[in-house]
Amino acid sequence: MSGPVYNFAYLNEQTKRMIRRAILKAVAIPGYQVPFAAREMPMPLGWGTGGVQVTAACLTQDDILKVIDQGADDTTNAVSIRKFFVKTAGIATTDVTDDATIIQTRHRIPETPLNENQILVYQVPIPEPLRFLEPRETETRKMHALEEYGVMHVKLYEDIARFGEIATAYDYPALVNDRYVFDPSPIPKFDNPKLNNSAALQLFGAGREKRIYAIPPHTKVKSLDFEDFPFSLPKWDKPCAICGSQTSYLDEIVMDDQGGRMFVCSDTDHCRKTQALK
Amino acid sequence: MIEVDSSAQNQAKIFRLILEAMSHPGRIVDFKVPSLCPPYGLSAEMATLLITLCDFQTSIWMKSKAVGIEKFLRFHAGATFTNTKSAATYAIVNDPEKLSSLEEFAQGTHEYPDRSTTLVIQVDTMSNDGRISLAGPGIANQTRFNVEKLGVVFWANVAANHAQYPLGVDLIFVSKGKIAAIPRSTQVQVQGQD
């Protein structure tokens, strides 16, 4: 019995070359969205087809892959993408952040600081930070060309005028290498400081929108803010209910019908590690 | 079942080395390439890099076109060639000291800065010392980079290339068993005089 035969990491070699060329351009122009000819993948758009294509173009046989969805290794999206690469590339996988060489992520940056031998691949739904402010691609392209980012500050100002603070809690826009305003994908703004001066290469893939962008290691990434309303991080009253971590990003979990709530680490590997230390 | 295709494996590994060089400007990365017999004027490193990145969608420029090189890359990569610098996606540069400027290559446009030429430059030796200092994305503080035979004129051109960031060309250097890159995002400074 023989199953279907795949090329290594599913994509054909010509597609990988096209994606690799786009990745190299993206690294050379940090924060700029490089158009690429995204292929149809055997999973629906919105399930991380952009991240999957970037990962497929980067994978070698020696890589150890970790896939997370909202910080967890055991959620549907993470499990199916991990299985996809085991099936089509035969590579090793891990849940442990430190052991991974490529980490594909949906909407979180691991709590464990990354090292320079790691690549973090983000799944991006809407790569254009200005899209909800200006729907026309021709216009947003011009705005990036002219560094015309005033409208983004107006949006943040309107937050302050309405709510008394910058209410944007995820997808928080940042300026890369003092040039391009970029969309860090829907990571919580809690993770934005980890984008800055990271030791690892960060690659972003948007499959439906057909864009790839990158932040090389040791690159300045500054979250947009105002002098009198500086960028601030969310805080929790209690530590993680399982591991007791006071520094990690917590998810709120509904426990019962009586309004019981529990706050636990969103990063399952970090939570496990902290428990083991206790 | 997975079809084990050694060329797919090799190309993935080669790409990761190029990616490492590009994400750490100035870092001299070991570039082990498969044994190839490229024609005269094309090193094994240059040939491997072009075969990994080029295909029918890319066009290559070189100063004095050698029929052997053109045939070789057409056969192995399906790449096309152009006589116009500004139409080239990749440029083969075997004598960088004779390169008068980088401006004639495609610089990209303000709306599409990615539509630019990547120069692949053959050199003899590279080292991380000397008077050229590099800073910018991919470099922790700053690093030094030196290429034998390349003088002030070349580095002034590279500095001018960076000055128009985000437009400009990206440079990849290859020598025997080594690869390094200086993308347009890197600030290049010449310390002292020639």
Coordinates of C-alpha atoms in Angstrom, one line a residue:
Chain A
M1 CA 0.0 0.0 0.0
S2 CA 1.3 3.4 -0.8
G3 CA -0.3 6.7 0.0
P4 CA -0.1 9.8 -2.0
V5 CA 3.5 11.0 -2.8
Y6 CA 4.4 14.5 -1.8
N7 CA 7.3 16.6 -2.6
F8 CA 9.2 17.5 0.6
A9 CA 7.1 19.9 2.6
Y10 CA 4.2 19.6 0.2
L11 CA 5.0 22.6 -2.1
N12 CA 6.7 22.1 -5.4
E13 CA 10.2 23.4 -5.9
Q14 CA 9.2 26.3 -8.1
T15 CA 6.7 27.6 -5.6
K16 CA 9.3 27.4 -2.8
R17 CA 11.7 29.4 -4.9
M18 CA 9.1 32.1 -5.5
I19 CA 8.4 32.2 -1.8
R20 CA 12.1 32.1 -0.9
R21 CA 12.8 35.1 -3.1
A22 CA 9.9 37.0 -1.5
I23 CA 11.3 36.1 2.0
L24 CA 14.8 37.4 1.1
K25 CA 13.3 40.7 -0.1
A26 CA 11.1 40.9 3.0
V27 CA 14.2 40.5 5.2
A28 CA 16.0 43.2 3.2
I29 CA 13.1 45.7 3.7
P30 CA 11.9 45.1 7.2
G31 CA 8.2 45.7 7.7
Y32 CA 7.5 46.1 4.0
Q33 CA 4.8 43.7 2.7
V34 CA 6.2 41.8 -0.3
P35 CA 3.5 40.5 -2.7
F36 CA 3.8 36.8 -3.5
A37 CA 1.8 34.3 -5.5
A38 CA 0.2 32.4 -2.6
R39 CA -1.0 28.9 -3.6
E40 CA -4.1 27.1 -2.6
M41 CA -3.3 24.9 0.3
P42 CA -5.2 21.8 1.5
M43 CA -6.8 23.8 4.3
P44 CA -9.2 26.7 4.3
L45 CA -8.0 30.3 4.0
G46 CA -7.9 31.7 7.5
W47 CA -6.3 28.6 8.9
G48 CA -2.8 29.8 8.5
T49 CA -2.1 29.1 4.8
G50 CA 0.3 32.0 4.6
G51 CA 2.3 30.8 7.6
V52 CA 2.2 27.2 6.3
Q53 CA 3.7 28.3 2.9
V54 CA 6.5 30.3 4.6
T55 CA 7.3 27.4 6.9
A56 CA 7.2 25.0 3.9
A57 CA 9.7 27.2 2.0
C58 CA 12.0 27.3 5.0
L59 CA 11.9 23.7 6.3
T60 CA 14.9 21.4 6.1
Q61 CA 15.0 17.8 7.2
D62 CA 16.9 18.7 10.3
D63 CA 14.4 21.2 11.6
I64 CA 12.4 20.7 14.7
L65 CA 9.0 22.2 14.3
K66 CA 6.7 23.7 17.0
V67 CA 3.2 24.9 16.2
I68 CA 1.1 27.0 18.5
D69 CA -2.3 28.5 18.4
Q70 CA -2.9 31.2 21.0
G71 CA 0.1 29.9 22.8
A72 CA -1.1 26.3 23.0
D73 CA 0.3 23.3 21.2
D74 CA -2.8 21.2 21.6
T75 CA -5.5 23.3 19.9
T76 CA -7.1 22.3 16.6
N77 CA -5.2 24.6 14.3
A78 CA -1.8 23.8 15.9
V79 CA -2.4 20.1 15.8
S80 CA -3.5 19.9 12.2
I81 CA -0.7 22.1 10.9
R82 CA 1.9 20.0 12.9
K83 CA 0.4 16.8 11.5
F84 CA 0.4 18.3 8.0
F85 CA 4.2 18.8 8.2
V86 CA 4.9 15.4 9.8
K87 CA 3.0 13.8 6.9
T88 CA 4.5 15.8 4.1
A89 CA 8.0 16.5 5.4
G90 CA 8.6 13.8 7.9
I91 CA 10.3 16.3 10.3
A92 CA 10.6 16.1 14.0
T93 CA 8.2 18.2 16.2
T94 CA 8.2 19.4 19.7
D95 CA 6.1 21.3 22.3
V96 CA 9.2 22.7 24.0
T97 CA 10.0 26.3 22.8
D98 CA 13.7 25.9 23.6
D99 CA 14.1 22.8 21.4
A100 CA 12.3 24.2 18.3
T101 CA 14.2 25.6 15.3
I102 CA 11.1 26.8 13.5
I103 CA 8.0 27.9 15.5
Q104 CA 4.8 28.6 13.6
T105 CA 2.4 30.7 15.6
R106 CA -1.1 31.9 15.5
H107 CA -1.6 35.1 17.6
R108 CA 1.1 34.7 20.3
I109 CA 4.8 35.0 20.8
P110 CA 6.2 32.4 23.2
E111 CA 7.0 33.7 26.7
T112 CA 10.4 31.9 26.6
P113 CA 12.9 34.3 24.9
L114 CA 13.8 33.1 21.5
N115 CA 17.4 32.5 20.3
E116 CA 19.2 33.3 17.1
N117 CA 18.9 29.8 15.7
Q118 CA 15.1 30.0 15.7
I119 CA 12.7 31.3 13.2
L120 CA 9.3 32.5 14.3
V121 CA 6.6 32.2 11.5
Y122 CA 3.4 34.1 12.1
Q123 CA 0.0 33.4 10.5
V124 CA -1.4 36.7 9.4
P125 CA -5.1 37.3 8.5
I126 CA -4.9 41.1 7.5
P127 CA -1.3 42.2 6.8
E128 CA -2.2 45.8 6.1
P129 CA -2.3 47.9 9.2
L130 CA -4.1 50.7 7.4
R131 CA -6.7 48.5 5.8
F132 CA -9.6 49.3 8.1
L133 CA -8.8 53.0 7.8
E134 CA -8.4 53.0 4.0
P135 CA -9.9 50.1 2.0
R136 CA -8.1 50.8 -1.3
E137 CA -4.8 48.9 -1.8
T138 CA -3.6 51.6 -4.3
E139 CA -4.0 54.2 -1.6
T140 CA -2.4 52.3 1.3
R141 CA 0.5 51.5 -1.0
K142 CA 0.9 55.3 -1.6
M143 CA 0.6 56.0 2.1
H144 CA 3.4 53.5 2.9
A145 CA 5.5 55.0 0.0
L146 CA 5.1 58.5 1.5
E147 CA 5.3 57.4 5.1
E148 CA 1.8 59.0 5.5
Y149 CA 0.9 57.4 8.8
G150 CA -1.0 60.3 10.4
V151 CA -4.3 58.5 10.0
M152 CA -3.1 55.7 12.3
H153 CA -2.3 58.2 15.0
V154 CA -5.7 59.7 14.6
K155 CA -7.2 56.3 15.2
L156 CA -5.2 55.8 18.4
Y157 CA -6.2 59.4 19.4
E158 CA -9.9 58.6 18.8
D159 CA -9.5 55.7 21.2
I160 CA -8.2 58.1 23.8
A161 CA -11.0 60.6 23.1
R162 CA -13.6 57.9 23.5
F163 CA -12.3 55.5 26.2
G164 CA -9.6 57.6 27.9
E165 CA -6.9 55.2 26.8
I166 CA -5.6 53.5 23.7
A167 CA -8.1 50.7 23.7
T168 CA -6.4 48.6 20.9
A169 CA -5.6 45.4 22.8
Y170 CA -4.3 43.2 19.9
D171 CA -3.1 43.8 16.4
Y172 CA -1.3 46.8 17.8
P173 CA 0.5 48.8 15.1
A174 CA 4.2 49.3 15.4
L175 CA 7.0 51.1 13.4
V176 CA 9.7 48.8 12.1
N177 CA 13.2 50.1 11.6
D178 CA 11.9 53.7 11.8
R179 CA 10.3 53.3 8.4
Y180 CA 7.2 51.1 7.9
V181 CA 4.2 50.9 10.1
F182 CA 3.3 47.2 10.2
D183 CA 0.7 44.9 11.5
P184 CA 2.1 42.3 14.0
S185 CA -0.9 40.0 13.3
P186 CA -3.5 39.6 16.1
I187 CA -1.0 39.0 18.9
P188 CA -2.0 40.7 22.1
K189 CA -0.2 44.1 22.6
F190 CA 1.3 42.3 25.6
D191 CA 3.6 40.6 23.1
N192 CA 4.6 43.8 21.2
P193 CA 7.7 44.4 23.3
K194 CA 9.0 40.9 22.3
L195 CA 9.0 42.0 18.6
N196 CA 11.7 44.6 19.4
N197 CA 15.3 43.6 19.1
S198 CA 14.5 39.9 19.0
A199 CA 17.4 37.5 18.6
A200 CA 15.2 35.3 16.3
L201 CA 14.2 36.0 12.7
Q202 CA 10.5 36.8 12.5
L203 CA 8.6 36.0 9.3
F204 CA 5.0 36.8 8.6
G205 CA 2.8 35.1 6.0
A206 CA -0.6 36.1 4.8
G207 CA -2.0 33.5 2.4
R208 CA -5.4 35.0 1.4
E209 CA -3.9 38.5 1.1
K210 CA -0.8 37.2 -0.6
R211 CA 1.8 39.1 1.4
I212 CA 5.1 38.1 3.2
Y213 CA 7.0 40.5 5.5
A214 CA 9.8 40.1 8.0
I215 CA 11.6 41.5 11.0
P216 CA 15.3 40.5 11.0
P217 CA 16.9 39.8 14.3
H218 CA 18.0 42.9 16.4
T219 CA 15.6 45.2 14.6
K220 CA 14.0 48.2 16.2
V221 CA 10.2 47.8 16.5
K222 CA 8.4 50.6 18.3
S223 CA 4.7 50.4 19.2
L224 CA 2.9 53.6 18.2
D225 CA 1.9 55.8 21.0
F226 CA 1.9 59.4 22.3
E227 CA 4.2 61.2 24.7
D228 CA 1.4 61.8 27.1
F229 CA -0.2 58.4 26.5
P230 CA 2.7 56.0 26.3
F231 CA 2.4 52.4 25.2
S232 CA 1.4 50.4 28.2
L233 CA 1.0 46.7 29.0
P234 CA -2.1 45.0 30.4
K235 CA -1.9 43.7 34.0
W236 CA -3.7 41.0 35.9
D237 CA -4.7 41.1 39.5
K238 CA -3.8 37.4 40.1
P239 CA -1.1 35.1 38.9
C240 CA -1.7 32.0 36.7
A241 CA -4.0 29.7 38.7
I242 CA -2.1 26.6 37.6
C243 CA 1.6 27.6 37.7
G244 CA 1.6 30.9 39.6
S245 CA 3.5 32.8 36.9
Q246 CA 3.1 36.5 37.4
T247 CA 4.8 37.5 34.2
S248 CA 2.9 35.6 31.5
Y249 CA -0.1 36.4 29.4
L250 CA -3.3 35.0 31.0
D251 CA -6.4 33.6 29.3
E252 CA -9.7 33.9 31.1
I253 CA -11.5 30.5 31.3
V254 CA -15.2 30.2 32.3
M255 CA -15.5 27.3 34.8
D256 CA -19.2 26.9 35.5
D257 CA -22.7 28.5 35.1
Q258 CA -22.3 30.5 38.3
G259 CA -19.8 32.9 36.9
G260 CA -16.7 31.1 38.0
R261 CA -13.6 32.3 36.3
M262 CA -10.1 31.0 36.1
F263 CA -7.0 32.8 34.7
V264 CA -4.3 30.6 33.3
C265 CA -1.2 31.0 31.1
S266 CA -2.0 31.1 27.4
D267 CA 1.5 29.7 26.7
T268 CA 1.2 26.0 27.6
D269 CA 4.9 25.3 27.4
H270 CA 5.7 28.2 29.7
C271 CA 3.1 27.0 32.2
R272 CA 4.5 23.5 32.2
K273 CA 8.0 24.8 32.7
T274 CA 7.0 27.0 35.6
Q275 CA 5.1 24.1 37.2
A276 CA 8.2 21.9 36.9
L277 CA 10.3 24.5 38.7
K278 CA 8.0 24.6 41.7
Chain B
M1 CA 4.6 8.5 2.1
I2 CA 7.3 11.1 1.5
E3 CA 9.4 11.2 -1.6
V4 CA 12.9 11.8 -0.6
D5 CA 14.3 14.2 -3.2
S6 CA 17.8 15.1 -2.4
S7 CA 17.7 18.2 -4.6
A8 CA 14.7 19.5 -2.6
Q9 CA 16.6 18.9 0.6
N10 CA 19.8 20.5 -0.7
Q11 CA 18.0 23.5 -2.0
A12 CA 16.2 24.0 1.4
K13 CA 19.6 23.8 3.2
I14 CA 21.2 26.2 0.7
F15 CA 18.3 28.6 1.1
R16 CA 18.6 28.6 4.8
L17 CA 22.3 29.6 4.5
I18 CA 21.4 32.5 2.2
L19 CA 18.6 33.5 4.6
E20 CA 21.1 33.4 7.5
A21 CA 23.5 35.6 5.6
M22 CA 20.7 38.0 4.6
S23 CA 19.3 38.3 8.2
H24 CA 22.7 38.9 9.7
P25 CA 24.4 41.4 7.4
G26 CA 28.1 41.1 7.3
R27 CA 28.1 37.6 8.9
I28 CA 30.4 35.3 6.9
V29 CA 28.4 32.1 6.7
D30 CA 29.9 28.7 5.8
F31 CA 28.5 27.9 2.4
K32 CA 29.0 24.2 1.6
V33 CA 27.8 23.5 -1.9
P34 CA 27.2 20.3 -3.8
S35 CA 30.0 19.3 -6.2
L36 CA 29.2 21.0 -9.5
C37 CA 31.1 21.6 -12.6
P38 CA 30.0 25.0 -13.7
P39 CA 31.6 26.6 -16.8
Y40 CA 34.5 28.9 -16.6
G41 CA 33.6 32.3 -15.0
L42 CA 31.0 30.8 -12.7
S43 CA 32.1 29.5 -9.3
A44 CA 30.4 26.6 -7.7
E45 CA 29.0 28.9 -5.0
M46 CA 27.6 31.4 -7.5
A47 CA 26.1 28.6 -9.6
T48 CA 24.5 26.9 -6.5
L49 CA 23.0 30.2 -5.3
L50 CA 21.6 31.0 -8.7
I51 CA 20.2 27.6 -9.2
T52 CA 18.5 27.8 -5.8
L53 CA 16.9 31.1 -6.4
C54 CA 16.4 31.5 -10.2
D55 CA 13.8 30.0 -12.6
F56 CA 11.8 31.1 -15.6
Q57 CA 10.4 34.1 -13.5
T58 CA 13.7 35.7 -13.0
S59 CA 16.2 37.4 -15.4
I60 CA 19.9 37.5 -14.9
W61 CA 22.3 40.2 -16.1
M62 CA 26.0 39.8 -16.5
K63 CA 28.6 42.1 -17.9
S64 CA 30.1 40.2 -20.7
K65 CA 27.8 37.3 -21.4
A66 CA 29.6 34.0 -21.7
V67 CA 27.7 31.5 -23.8
G68 CA 28.8 28.7 -21.5
I69 CA 27.4 30.3 -18.4
E70 CA 24.1 31.2 -20.1
K71 CA 23.7 27.7 -21.4
F72 CA 24.4 26.2 -18.0
L73 CA 21.9 28.4 -16.1
R74 CA 19.3 28.1 -18.7
F75 CA 19.6 24.3 -18.5
H76 CA 19.8 23.9 -14.8
A77 CA 17.5 26.7 -13.6
G78 CA 15.5 27.6 -16.7
A79 CA 16.6 31.2 -16.0
T80 CA 16.4 33.9 -18.6
F81 CA 19.0 36.5 -19.3
T82 CA 18.8 40.3 -20.0
N83 CA 21.2 42.9 -21.4
T84 CA 19.5 45.6 -19.4
K85 CA 20.7 46.2 -15.9
S86 CA 17.4 47.7 -14.8
A87 CA 15.5 44.7 -16.0
A88 CA 17.5 42.2 -14.0
T89 CA 16.3 40.4 -10.9
Y90 CA 19.8 39.0 -10.3
A91 CA 23.1 40.3 -11.5
I92 CA 26.3 38.3 -11.7
V93 CA 29.2 40.5 -10.8
N94 CA 32.7 38.9 -11.2
D95 CA 34.7 42.1 -11.1
P96 CA 33.1 44.3 -8.4
E97 CA 36.1 46.7 -8.3
K98 CA 35.2 47.7 -11.9
L99 CA 31.6 48.5 -11.0
S100 CA 31.3 52.2 -11.4
S101 CA 27.9 52.6 -9.7
L102 CA 24.9 50.6 -8.4
E103 CA 22.3 53.1 -9.8
E104 CA 21.8 51.5 -13.1
F105 CA 20.4 48.4 -11.6
A106 CA 16.7 48.2 -10.7
Q107 CA 16.2 50.1 -7.5
G108 CA 12.5 49.3 -6.9
T109 CA 9.8 51.9 -6.8
H110 CA 8.5 53.7 -3.8
E111 CA 5.3 51.7 -4.0
Y112 CA 7.1 48.4 -4.8
P113 CA 10.6 48.6 -3.4
D114 CA 10.9 44.9 -3.8
R115 CA 11.2 45.2 -7.6
S116 CA 14.9 45.6 -7.4
T117 CA 18.0 43.8 -8.5
T118 CA 20.0 41.6 -6.2
L119 CA 23.7 41.6 -7.0
V120 CA 25.6 38.4 -6.5
I121 CA 29.3 39.4 -6.2
Q122 CA 32.2 37.0 -6.6
V123 CA 35.1 37.9 -4.3
D124 CA 38.3 36.2 -3.2
T125 CA 38.3 36.7 0.5
M126 CA 36.0 38.3 3.1
S127 CA 36.8 39.0 6.7
N128 CA 35.2 40.7 9.7
D129 CA 37.8 43.4 10.3
G130 CA 39.0 46.5 8.5
R131 CA 37.6 50.0 8.0
I132 CA 34.1 49.2 6.8
S133 CA 31.6 49.2 9.7
L134 CA 28.0 47.9 9.3
A135 CA 25.0 48.7 11.4
G136 CA 21.2 48.3 11.1
P137 CA 18.6 45.5 11.2
G138 CA 20.1 42.1 11.8
I139 CA 23.2 43.5 13.5
A140 CA 23.3 43.6 17.3
N141 CA 25.5 46.7 17.6
Q142 CA 27.8 47.0 14.7
T143 CA 30.1 44.7 12.8
R144 CA 33.1 45.1 10.5
F145 CA 33.3 43.7 7.0
N146 CA 36.2 43.6 4.6
V147 CA 36.5 42.3 1.1
E148 CA 39.9 42.0 -0.5
K149 CA 40.5 44.4 -3.4
L150 CA 37.3 46.4 -2.8
G151 CA 38.2 50.1 -2.2
V152 CA 36.6 53.3 -1.2
V153 CA 34.7 53.9 -4.4
F154 CA 32.8 50.6 -4.1
W155 CA 31.9 51.3 -0.5
A156 CA 30.8 54.8 -1.2
N157 CA 28.4 53.4 -3.8
V158 CA 27.1 50.9 -1.2
A159 CA 26.6 53.8 1.3
A160 CA 24.8 55.8 -1.4
N161 CA 22.6 52.8 -2.0
H162 CA 21.6 52.7 1.6
A163 CA 20.9 56.4 1.6
Q164 CA 17.9 55.9 -0.6
Y165 CA 16.4 53.2 1.6
P166 CA 13.8 51.6 1.2
L167 CA 14.9 51.7 -2.4
G168 CA 18.1 50.2 -3.6
V169 CA 19.8 46.9 -4.4
D170 CA 20.8 44.1 -2.1
L171 CA 24.3 42.6 -2.2
I172 CA 25.2 39.0 -1.8
F173 CA 29.0 38.1 -1.7
V174 CA 30.3 34.7 -2.4
S175 CA 33.8 33.3 -2.1
K176 CA 35.2 29.8 -1.8
G177 CA 33.0 28.1 0.7
K178 CA 31.5 31.3 2.1
I179 CA 28.6 33.6 1.7
A180 CA 27.7 37.0 3.2
A181 CA 25.1 39.7 2.4
I182 CA 24.6 43.4 2.7
P183 CA 21.0 44.3 2.1
R184 CA 19.9 47.8 1.4
S185 CA 18.8 48.2 5.1
T186 CA 22.4 48.2 6.3
Q187 CA 24.2 51.4 7.0
V188 CA 27.8 51.3 5.7
Q189 CA 30.5 53.6 7.0
V190 CA 34.1 53.9 5.9
Q191 CA 36.3 54.6 8.8
G192 CA 39.4 56.7 7.9
Q193 CA 40.8 57.3 4.4
D194 CA 42.2 55.0 1.7

